[in-house]
Amino acid sequence: MLELIIDNVRLYDGQDFKREGGIHHVVIEEGKIRNIRKGRTKEKGSHVVDGKERVMTPAFHDSHMHFLRYGLMKRELDLRHVTGWEQMKEEVRSHYPQMEDGDWVVGRGLDDSSFTDRESLLQAKDLDELHLHTYMFFLHQDGHECVVNHKVMDLLEQEEEFSDIPDDFKEKDDEGNWTGRFKDTAVHYIKHHFRSRSTQDAIDALNDGIPHLLKNGITTIHTEDLNFIGSFDRLWSAYTSLEKDGKLPIRAYLHHYIFKKKHLEDYLESHPFRTGEGTDKVKVGAVKVFLDGTQRLHTSAMRIPYKDKKDTAGNAVYSQQELNDIVSLAGQNGMQVAVHAIGDRAVEQAITAFEQPEANTETLRHRIIHAQTLGQDLLYRLEKLHTVIETQPSFLLSEWDKKEKWVGEELAPYCDAFKSMLNHNVPITLSSDLPIGSLNPFEGIFAAVNRTDFEGNPEGGWQPQEKLTVDEAFIGYTSTPTLIELNEEHNHGRLTIGERADFLLIDRHPLEVPENELHHIQVVETWAEGEKFYSKN
């Protein structure tokens, strides 16, 4: 690859380059940064690109998303705009005019709690009004709840493994019968076992989604897609086929979701790659394990009962010993573990499992996803570990006014405690949880820095002591994620010599924009390994 010079740019990475440092030019060769020099270059020619005094930054890493689901939403029925049951029925019949026996009607983005033409949530009996004699599955917009019809429930009754899932994740009526609404782990089971797709389906969906990543400056993703294709082999084939055809400009770490220790044993026996291994652009990511549910449904595992539902403290999916065994097996076989843990009881379970010597946490950099509720004791224990916390600040845009109602006044200061974690030397990444949270990293940065919604509520920010600086938030999308990207060279998320030339040109300097306007910063160009893949113009 010939030498390339990005001329006439300002530099920002939150670390080596922060405040205004004048104009630079950056020399790129063989897909890496070879030199960074002050001032304009004296060279002329087609290999010199005028950056027009734009700001050059490292490209973004999104450490937690469901990218295949996002791509599929571009192709399947999207219900996010639906506000009523009658409208939903019309949308379903229009989108699925003809169905054959064995087909699935699938809708995503459902929020039936906001329907204006009914007071109760949908159940299986309601779906019978559609008169489609096929399987029906509608996923809530946050991905933690679904409603299915009786035909799907008939399938579930035949599944012996489904009976192992705690009953708290299966809604029942007063007579003890399933209503058709399922939560968390039960949802994942349905997606994984019945909603399998072909490799070509996945390729088409990924192709639909990739331009949106590039538009938002994201060149590396960590994604849990297995639930939406049903086979790790098919998932791997989809991503690597795109890479082979030269249609994968991003790097992807593919998580492997498991429910039981045996699922991990099966993977270790049948797959040669471990975390960080694979092809140039497609790597095995972490073993993904769900420890609890979500606060909205009161299924995240808490150490004290919920403030607004005092009869429950949520649900732990595993006993401590079951989780210890999974983490030990992974740690002894070179597999990083990423656990979904929202409640403080689930986070405590994760910490205990990661503290085991057999976990090899220092080497494998196990991860806790969300950690939305902590405590002072947990912060001290996290400080001694080498685990990484994956946060989703954009959730605060719509949840800041609900947190205290869920956990109470005493625990509220430990919710989304971004600054406290950094103060305890706990590395945190910022991520989207796409398609649940915003794909735009600048919206995540806005939320982490301001802790308000876009209208500025609440004034001064919710739990303002937990605000991040702009530099800290930016590092959470660029440099910190590289800690969990094992076996990678030239990958530090910084503007430095020897670094892989994944970078952006953005329209404004993050430290020169009012903090309440950070989400208005736009990506002008996205480059990966010294090649431009997106241009706003």
Coordinates of C-alpha atoms in Angstrom, one line a residue:
M1 CA 0.0 0.0 0.0
L2 CA 1.4 3.4 -1.0
E3 CA 2.1 6.2 1.4
L4 CA -0.8 8.4 2.2
I5 CA -0.7 11.8 3.9
I6 CA -3.7 13.2 5.7
D7 CA -2.8 16.9 5.7
N8 CA -4.2 20.0 7.4
V9 CA -5.9 18.3 10.3
R10 CA -6.3 19.1 14.0
L11 CA -5.8 16.1 16.4
Y12 CA -7.9 14.8 19.3
D13 CA -7.9 11.5 21.1
G14 CA -8.5 12.5 24.7
Q15 CA -5.0 11.4 25.8
D16 CA -2.0 12.4 23.8
F17 CA -3.9 15.1 22.0
K18 CA -6.5 17.1 24.0
R19 CA -6.7 20.8 23.8
E20 CA -5.9 22.7 20.6
G21 CA -2.5 21.8 19.3
G22 CA -2.5 23.4 15.9
I23 CA -2.5 21.9 12.4
H24 CA -0.8 18.6 11.8
H25 CA -0.3 16.1 8.9
V26 CA -0.3 12.4 9.5
V27 CA 1.7 9.9 7.4
I28 CA 0.0 6.5 6.8
E29 CA 1.7 3.5 5.3
E30 CA 0.6 -0.1 5.1
G31 CA -2.5 0.7 6.9
K32 CA -0.8 2.1 10.0
I33 CA 0.2 5.6 11.2
R34 CA 3.9 6.0 10.4
N35 CA 4.4 9.6 11.5
I36 CA 2.6 12.6 13.0
R37 CA 4.1 16.0 12.3
K38 CA 3.2 19.5 13.1
G39 CA 2.2 21.9 10.3
R40 CA 1.3 21.3 6.7
T41 CA 3.1 18.9 4.5
K42 CA 5.3 20.2 1.6
E43 CA 4.5 17.2 -0.5
K44 CA 2.1 17.4 -3.4
G45 CA 0.3 14.7 -5.3
S46 CA -2.8 12.4 -5.2
H47 CA -1.4 10.7 -2.1
V48 CA -2.0 13.9 -0.1
V49 CA -5.5 14.4 1.3
D50 CA -6.6 17.8 2.5
G51 CA -8.4 17.4 5.8
K52 CA -9.6 21.0 5.5
E53 CA -8.8 21.7 9.2
R54 CA -11.2 19.0 10.3
V55 CA -10.5 17.2 13.6
M56 CA -8.9 13.8 13.3
T57 CA -9.8 11.3 16.0
P58 CA -9.5 7.5 16.5
A59 CA -12.4 5.6 15.1
F60 CA -15.0 4.3 17.6
H61 CA -15.2 0.8 19.1
D62 CA -18.7 -0.3 20.3
S63 CA -18.0 -3.0 22.9
H64 CA -21.6 -4.2 23.3
M65 CA -24.3 -4.6 20.7
H66 CA -26.5 -7.0 18.8
F67 CA -25.6 -6.1 15.3
L68 CA -27.3 -8.9 13.4
R69 CA -30.6 -8.0 15.2
Y70 CA -30.1 -4.4 14.1
G71 CA -29.6 -5.5 10.5
L72 CA -32.6 -7.8 10.6
M73 CA -34.8 -5.0 11.9
K74 CA -34.0 -3.2 8.6
R75 CA -35.7 -6.2 6.8
E76 CA -38.3 -7.5 9.3
L77 CA -41.4 -5.9 10.7
D78 CA -40.4 -2.9 12.8
L79 CA -43.1 -1.9 15.3
R80 CA -41.3 1.0 17.0
H81 CA -43.7 3.5 15.5
V82 CA -46.9 1.6 16.3
T83 CA -49.1 3.2 18.9
G84 CA -52.1 0.9 19.0
W85 CA -53.3 -2.7 18.7
E86 CA -55.5 -2.0 15.7
Q87 CA -52.6 -0.4 13.9
M88 CA -50.4 -3.3 14.9
K89 CA -52.8 -5.8 13.4
E90 CA -52.9 -3.9 10.2
E91 CA -49.1 -3.6 10.0
V92 CA -48.7 -7.4 10.6
R93 CA -51.3 -8.4 7.9
S94 CA -49.8 -6.0 5.4
H95 CA -46.2 -7.1 6.1
Y96 CA -47.2 -10.8 6.1
P97 CA -50.0 -11.1 3.5
Q98 CA -49.5 -14.8 2.8
M99 CA -48.1 -17.3 5.3
E100 CA -47.4 -21.0 4.9
D101 CA -47.5 -23.6 7.6
G102 CA -44.3 -23.5 9.7
D103 CA -43.5 -19.8 8.8
W104 CA -42.9 -17.2 11.5
V105 CA -44.5 -13.8 11.9
V106 CA -41.9 -11.7 13.6
G107 CA -42.1 -8.2 14.9
R108 CA -39.6 -6.1 16.8
G109 CA -39.6 -2.9 18.7
L110 CA -43.0 -3.6 20.4
D111 CA -44.1 -1.2 23.2
D112 CA -47.6 -2.3 23.9
S113 CA -47.6 -0.5 27.3
S114 CA -48.0 2.8 25.3
F115 CA -50.9 1.6 23.1
T116 CA -53.7 4.1 23.1
D117 CA -56.5 1.8 22.3
R118 CA -56.1 -0.8 25.1
E119 CA -55.2 -0.8 28.7
S120 CA -53.8 -4.3 29.1
L121 CA -50.7 -5.8 27.6
L122 CA -50.9 -8.2 24.8
Q123 CA -51.2 -11.9 25.5
A124 CA -51.3 -15.1 23.4
K125 CA -55.1 -15.0 23.3
D126 CA -55.0 -11.5 21.7
L127 CA -52.7 -12.7 18.9
D128 CA -55.4 -15.1 17.9
E129 CA -57.3 -12.2 16.4
L130 CA -54.7 -12.0 13.6
H131 CA -56.1 -15.3 12.2
L132 CA -52.6 -16.3 11.0
H133 CA -52.2 -20.0 11.5
T134 CA -48.5 -19.8 12.1
Y135 CA -45.9 -19.0 14.7
M136 CA -45.9 -15.5 16.1
F137 CA -43.2 -13.8 18.0
F138 CA -43.2 -10.1 19.0
L139 CA -40.1 -8.7 20.8
H140 CA -40.3 -5.7 23.1
Q141 CA -38.2 -2.7 22.1
D142 CA -35.7 -3.3 25.0
G143 CA -35.2 -6.9 23.9
H144 CA -36.0 -8.3 27.4
E145 CA -39.7 -9.3 26.9
C146 CA -41.8 -11.0 24.2
V147 CA -45.3 -12.1 23.5
V148 CA -46.0 -15.3 21.5
N149 CA -49.1 -17.1 20.3
H150 CA -50.4 -20.5 21.4
K151 CA -48.6 -22.2 18.5
V152 CA -45.3 -21.2 19.9
M153 CA -46.3 -22.1 23.4
D154 CA -47.1 -25.6 22.1
L155 CA -43.4 -25.8 20.9
L156 CA -42.1 -24.7 24.3
E157 CA -44.2 -27.3 26.2
Q158 CA -42.3 -30.0 24.3
E159 CA -38.9 -28.5 25.2
E160 CA -37.4 -30.3 28.3
E161 CA -34.6 -27.7 28.6
F162 CA -37.1 -24.8 28.7
S163 CA -38.4 -26.2 32.0
D164 CA -35.0 -25.5 33.5
I165 CA -35.6 -21.8 33.1
P166 CA -36.9 -20.2 36.3
D167 CA -40.7 -19.7 36.3
D168 CA -40.3 -16.0 37.2
F169 CA -39.4 -15.5 33.5
K170 CA -42.7 -17.1 32.4
E171 CA -45.8 -15.0 33.0
K172 CA -48.8 -17.0 34.2
D173 CA -52.5 -16.1 34.8
D174 CA -54.4 -16.7 38.0
E175 CA -55.0 -20.3 37.0
G176 CA -51.2 -21.0 36.6
N177 CA -51.3 -21.1 32.8
W178 CA -48.8 -19.3 30.6
T179 CA -50.1 -16.0 29.2
G180 CA -47.8 -15.9 26.2
R181 CA -45.5 -13.3 27.7
F182 CA -41.9 -14.3 28.5
K183 CA -39.0 -12.4 30.0
D184 CA -35.2 -12.3 29.8
T185 CA -33.7 -15.9 29.7
A186 CA -36.9 -17.4 28.4
V187 CA -36.8 -14.8 25.5
H188 CA -33.3 -15.8 24.7
Y189 CA -34.2 -19.4 24.6
I190 CA -37.0 -18.8 22.1
K191 CA -34.9 -16.7 19.8
H192 CA -32.0 -19.2 19.9
H193 CA -33.9 -22.4 19.4
F194 CA -36.7 -21.5 17.0
R195 CA -35.7 -18.4 15.1
S196 CA -32.7 -19.7 13.3
R197 CA -31.8 -18.1 9.9
S198 CA -29.6 -19.1 7.0
T199 CA -26.1 -17.8 6.4
Q200 CA -27.5 -15.8 3.4
D201 CA -30.2 -14.2 5.6
A202 CA -27.4 -13.0 8.0
I203 CA -25.2 -11.8 5.2
D204 CA -28.1 -9.7 3.8
A205 CA -28.9 -8.3 7.2
L206 CA -25.2 -7.4 7.9
N207 CA -24.9 -5.7 4.6
D208 CA -27.9 -3.6 5.4
G209 CA -26.3 -2.6 8.8
I210 CA -22.7 -1.9 7.9
P211 CA -23.3 1.5 6.3
H212 CA -24.9 2.7 9.5
L213 CA -21.8 1.7 11.5
L214 CA -19.5 3.6 9.2
K215 CA -21.8 6.7 9.2
N216 CA -21.4 6.8 13.0
G217 CA -17.6 6.3 12.9
I218 CA -17.6 2.7 14.3
T219 CA -15.0 0.4 12.8
T220 CA -14.8 -2.3 15.6
I221 CA -17.8 -4.0 17.2
H222 CA -18.3 -6.7 19.9
T223 CA -21.6 -8.3 19.1
E224 CA -23.9 -11.0 20.5
D225 CA -25.7 -12.4 17.5
L226 CA -26.2 -16.1 18.2
N227 CA -29.7 -15.7 19.4
F228 CA -30.8 -14.3 16.1
I229 CA -29.3 -17.1 13.8
G230 CA -29.2 -20.2 16.0
S231 CA -25.8 -21.5 15.0
F232 CA -22.3 -20.1 15.7
D233 CA -21.1 -21.9 12.5
R234 CA -23.6 -20.0 10.4
L235 CA -22.8 -16.8 12.1
W236 CA -19.1 -17.2 11.6
S237 CA -19.7 -18.1 8.0
A238 CA -21.7 -15.0 7.4
Y239 CA -19.1 -12.6 8.7
T240 CA -16.1 -14.4 7.2
S241 CA -17.9 -14.6 3.8
L242 CA -18.3 -10.9 3.8
E243 CA -14.6 -10.5 4.7
K244 CA -13.6 -12.9 1.9
D245 CA -15.6 -10.9 -0.6
G246 CA -14.0 -7.7 0.5
K247 CA -17.3 -6.4 2.0
L248 CA -16.4 -6.2 5.6
P249 CA -14.6 -2.9 6.3
I250 CA -15.1 -3.3 10.1
R251 CA -13.6 -5.7 12.7
A252 CA -16.1 -7.9 14.5
Y253 CA -15.7 -9.9 17.8
L254 CA -18.5 -12.5 17.9
H255 CA -19.8 -13.5 21.3
H256 CA -21.0 -17.0 22.0
Y257 CA -24.2 -17.0 24.1
I258 CA -24.6 -20.0 26.4
F259 CA -27.2 -21.0 29.0
K260 CA -25.6 -24.1 30.5
K261 CA -22.0 -25.2 31.2
K262 CA -22.6 -28.0 28.7
H263 CA -23.1 -25.4 25.9
L264 CA -19.6 -24.2 26.6
E265 CA -18.2 -27.7 26.7
D266 CA -19.8 -28.3 23.3
Y267 CA -18.2 -25.2 21.9
L268 CA -14.8 -26.0 23.2
E269 CA -15.0 -29.5 21.7
S270 CA -16.2 -28.4 18.3
H271 CA -14.6 -25.1 17.6
P272 CA -10.8 -24.5 17.3
F273 CA -10.7 -20.8 18.0
R274 CA -10.6 -19.1 21.4
T275 CA -11.2 -15.5 22.4
G276 CA -9.2 -13.2 20.2
E277 CA -8.5 -15.8 17.5
G278 CA -9.9 -16.0 14.1
T279 CA -9.3 -14.2 10.8
D280 CA -7.9 -10.8 10.3
K281 CA -11.3 -9.1 10.8
V282 CA -13.5 -11.7 12.4
K283 CA -12.5 -12.9 15.9
V284 CA -14.1 -15.0 18.6
G285 CA -15.3 -12.7 21.3
A286 CA -16.5 -13.6 24.8
V287 CA -18.7 -16.3 26.2
K288 CA -21.9 -14.4 26.9
V289 CA -23.9 -15.3 30.1
F290 CA -27.0 -13.7 31.4
L291 CA -27.0 -13.5 35.2
D292 CA -30.3 -11.6 35.7
G293 CA -33.0 -9.6 33.9
T294 CA -33.8 -5.9 33.7
Q295 CA -34.9 -3.3 36.2
R296 CA -38.0 -2.3 34.1
L297 CA -39.4 -5.8 34.6
H298 CA -38.1 -6.1 38.2
T299 CA -36.1 -9.2 37.1
S300 CA -32.6 -7.9 37.7
A301 CA -31.1 -9.5 40.8
M302 CA -30.9 -7.0 43.7
R303 CA -29.6 -7.4 47.2
I304 CA -32.7 -5.7 48.6
P305 CA -36.3 -5.6 47.3
Y306 CA -37.3 -3.1 44.7
K307 CA -38.6 0.2 46.0
D308 CA -41.7 0.1 43.8
K309 CA -42.3 -3.7 44.1
K310 CA -41.4 -4.7 47.6
D311 CA -42.4 -8.4 47.1
T312 CA -39.4 -9.1 44.9
A313 CA -35.6 -8.6 44.7
G314 CA -35.4 -9.9 41.2
N315 CA -34.1 -13.1 39.8
A316 CA -30.7 -14.7 39.7
V317 CA -30.5 -17.2 36.8
Y318 CA -27.6 -19.2 38.4
S319 CA -26.4 -20.3 41.8
Q320 CA -23.0 -19.1 42.7
Q321 CA -21.5 -22.5 42.2
E322 CA -23.0 -22.9 38.7
L323 CA -21.5 -19.6 37.6
N324 CA -18.2 -20.4 39.2
D325 CA -18.0 -23.6 37.2
I326 CA -18.8 -21.9 33.9
V327 CA -16.2 -19.1 34.5
S328 CA -13.5 -21.6 35.7
L329 CA -14.0 -23.7 32.6
A330 CA -13.8 -20.7 30.3
G331 CA -10.8 -19.3 32.1
Q332 CA -8.9 -22.5 31.8
N333 CA -9.6 -22.7 28.1
G334 CA -8.7 -19.2 26.9
M335 CA -12.3 -17.9 26.7
Q336 CA -13.1 -14.5 27.9
V337 CA -16.5 -14.2 29.8
A338 CA -18.9 -11.4 29.4
V339 CA -21.8 -11.5 31.9
H340 CA -25.0 -9.5 31.7
A341 CA -25.4 -8.2 35.3
I342 CA -27.7 -5.2 36.0
G343 CA -28.6 -5.7 39.7
D344 CA -26.0 -5.5 42.5
R345 CA -26.6 -9.1 43.5
A346 CA -25.8 -10.2 40.0
V347 CA -22.7 -8.0 39.9
E348 CA -21.6 -9.5 43.2
Q349 CA -22.0 -13.0 41.7
A350 CA -19.9 -12.0 38.7
I351 CA -17.1 -10.5 40.9
T352 CA -17.0 -13.7 43.1
A353 CA -16.7 -15.9 40.0
F354 CA -14.0 -13.7 38.5
E355 CA -12.0 -13.7 41.7
Q356 CA -11.3 -17.4 41.3
P357 CA -7.7 -18.1 40.4
E358 CA -8.9 -20.5 37.7
A359 CA -10.8 -17.6 36.0
N360 CA -7.5 -16.1 34.8
T361 CA -9.2 -12.7 34.9
E362 CA -6.0 -10.7 34.7
T363 CA -5.1 -12.3 31.4
L364 CA -8.5 -12.7 29.8
R365 CA -10.0 -9.4 31.0
H366 CA -13.5 -10.7 31.7
R367 CA -16.3 -8.2 31.4
I368 CA -19.4 -7.2 33.2
I369 CA -22.1 -5.7 30.9
H370 CA -24.3 -3.0 32.4
A371 CA -23.5 -3.1 36.2
Q372 CA -26.2 -0.5 36.5
T373 CA -26.4 -0.9 40.3
L374 CA -23.4 -1.2 42.5
G375 CA -22.4 -0.6 46.1
Q376 CA -19.3 0.7 47.9
D377 CA -18.2 -2.8 48.8
L378 CA -18.5 -3.9 45.2
L379 CA -16.4 -0.9 44.0
Y380 CA -13.6 -1.9 46.3
R381 CA -13.7 -5.5 45.1
L382 CA -13.8 -4.4 41.4
E383 CA -10.7 -2.2 42.1
K384 CA -8.7 -5.4 42.8
L385 CA -9.9 -7.2 39.7
H386 CA -8.7 -6.8 36.1
T387 CA -12.3 -6.9 34.7
V388 CA -13.8 -4.3 32.4
I389 CA -17.3 -2.8 32.9
E390 CA -19.3 -2.1 29.7
T391 CA -21.7 0.8 30.2
Q392 CA -24.5 2.2 28.1
P393 CA -24.9 5.9 28.9
S394 CA -27.6 6.5 26.3
F395 CA -30.0 4.5 28.5
L396 CA -30.0 7.5 30.9
L397 CA -31.7 9.6 28.2
S398 CA -35.0 7.8 28.9
E399 CA -34.4 6.1 32.3
W400 CA -32.9 8.8 34.6
D401 CA -36.3 9.6 36.1
K402 CA -37.1 5.9 36.8
K403 CA -34.0 4.7 38.5
E404 CA -34.8 6.0 42.0
K405 CA -38.3 4.6 41.8
W406 CA -36.9 1.2 41.1
V407 CA -34.0 1.0 43.6
G408 CA -34.7 3.7 46.2
E409 CA -33.0 6.8 47.4
E410 CA -30.1 5.1 49.1
L411 CA -29.0 3.0 46.1
A412 CA -29.6 5.7 43.5
P413 CA -26.1 7.2 43.9
Y414 CA -24.7 3.8 42.9
C415 CA -26.7 3.6 39.7
D416 CA -24.7 4.0 36.5
A417 CA -21.8 5.1 38.7
F418 CA -19.4 5.9 35.8
K419 CA -17.1 8.3 37.7
S420 CA -17.0 6.2 40.8
M421 CA -15.7 3.3 38.8
L422 CA -13.0 5.4 37.2
N423 CA -12.1 6.8 40.6
H424 CA -11.6 3.2 41.7
N425 CA -9.4 2.5 38.7
V426 CA -12.0 0.3 37.1
P427 CA -11.9 0.6 33.3
I428 CA -15.2 1.3 31.7
T429 CA -16.2 1.2 28.0
L430 CA -19.1 3.2 26.6
S431 CA -21.4 1.2 24.2
S432 CA -24.8 1.2 22.6
D433 CA -26.5 -2.2 23.2
L434 CA -27.8 -1.6 19.7
P435 CA -30.6 -1.7 18.8
I436 CA -31.8 -0.9 22.3
G437 CA -29.6 2.2 22.8
S438 CA -28.4 4.8 20.4
L439 CA -25.9 3.8 17.8
N440 CA -24.4 7.3 17.7
P441 CA -21.4 7.4 20.0
F442 CA -21.7 11.2 20.4
E443 CA -25.1 10.6 22.0
G444 CA -23.5 8.2 24.4
I445 CA -20.8 10.8 25.1
F446 CA -23.4 13.5 25.7
A447 CA -25.3 11.3 28.2
A448 CA -22.1 10.3 30.1
V449 CA -21.0 13.9 30.3
N450 CA -24.3 15.6 31.0
R451 CA -26.5 12.8 32.6
T452 CA -29.6 14.6 31.3
D453 CA -31.9 14.1 28.4
F454 CA -31.5 16.2 25.3
E455 CA -33.9 18.8 26.8
G456 CA -31.6 19.3 29.7
N457 CA -33.6 17.4 32.3
P458 CA -33.0 17.1 35.1
E459 CA -31.3 20.5 35.6
G460 CA -27.6 19.9 36.5
G461 CA -27.8 16.2 35.6
W462 CA -29.0 13.1 37.4
Q463 CA -26.6 12.1 40.1
P464 CA -24.2 14.7 38.8
Q465 CA -21.2 13.4 40.9
E466 CA -21.1 10.6 38.3
K467 CA -20.6 12.8 35.3
L468 CA -17.6 12.0 33.1
T469 CA -15.3 14.6 31.4
V470 CA -15.4 14.7 27.7
D471 CA -11.9 13.1 27.6
E472 CA -13.0 10.2 29.8
A473 CA -16.1 9.6 27.8
F474 CA -14.3 9.7 24.5
I475 CA -11.7 7.2 25.8
G476 CA -14.5 4.9 26.7
Y477 CA -15.4 4.6 23.0
T478 CA -11.8 4.4 21.7
S479 CA -9.0 3.3 23.9
T480 CA -10.5 1.4 26.8
P481 CA -12.3 -1.2 24.5
T482 CA -8.9 -2.3 23.2
L483 CA -8.2 -3.8 26.6
I484 CA -10.7 -6.5 25.9
E485 CA -9.6 -7.1 22.3
L486 CA -7.1 -9.9 23.0
N487 CA -4.2 -10.8 20.7
E488 CA -4.4 -7.5 18.7
E489 CA -1.3 -5.5 17.8
H490 CA -1.3 -1.9 16.7
N491 CA -4.6 -1.4 18.4
H492 CA -4.7 1.1 21.2
G493 CA -7.5 3.5 20.1
R494 CA -5.0 6.4 20.1
L495 CA -3.4 8.7 17.6
T496 CA 0.1 7.4 17.9
I497 CA 2.9 6.1 15.6
G498 CA 2.5 2.4 14.8
E499 CA -1.3 2.5 15.5
R500 CA -3.7 0.9 13.0
A501 CA -5.0 3.8 10.8
D502 CA -8.7 3.5 11.9
F503 CA -9.6 7.1 12.3
L504 CA -12.3 9.7 11.7
L505 CA -12.6 13.3 10.5
I506 CA -15.3 15.1 12.5
D507 CA -16.7 18.5 12.0
R508 CA -16.0 20.0 15.5
H509 CA -13.4 19.6 18.3
P510 CA -15.1 17.8 21.2
L511 CA -13.5 20.2 23.7
E512 CA -14.7 23.3 21.9
V513 CA -18.4 22.3 21.7
P514 CA -20.7 23.2 24.6
E515 CA -21.3 20.1 26.6
N516 CA -25.1 20.2 25.9
E517 CA -24.4 20.1 22.2
L518 CA -22.0 17.2 22.1
H519 CA -24.6 15.0 20.4
H520 CA -24.6 17.4 17.4
I521 CA -21.0 16.6 16.4
Q522 CA -21.0 14.8 13.1
V523 CA -18.7 12.3 11.4
V524 CA -17.4 13.7 8.1
E525 CA -15.3 10.7 7.1
T526 CA -14.6 7.2 8.4
W527 CA -11.3 5.4 7.6
A528 CA -10.2 1.9 8.4
E529 CA -6.6 0.7 7.9
G530 CA -5.9 3.9 5.9
E531 CA -8.8 3.4 3.5
K532 CA -11.8 5.7 3.4
F533 CA -15.1 3.9 3.7
Y534 CA -17.6 6.7 4.4
S535 CA -17.8 10.3 3.4
K536 CA -20.7 12.6 4.5
N537 CA -20.3 14.6 1.3

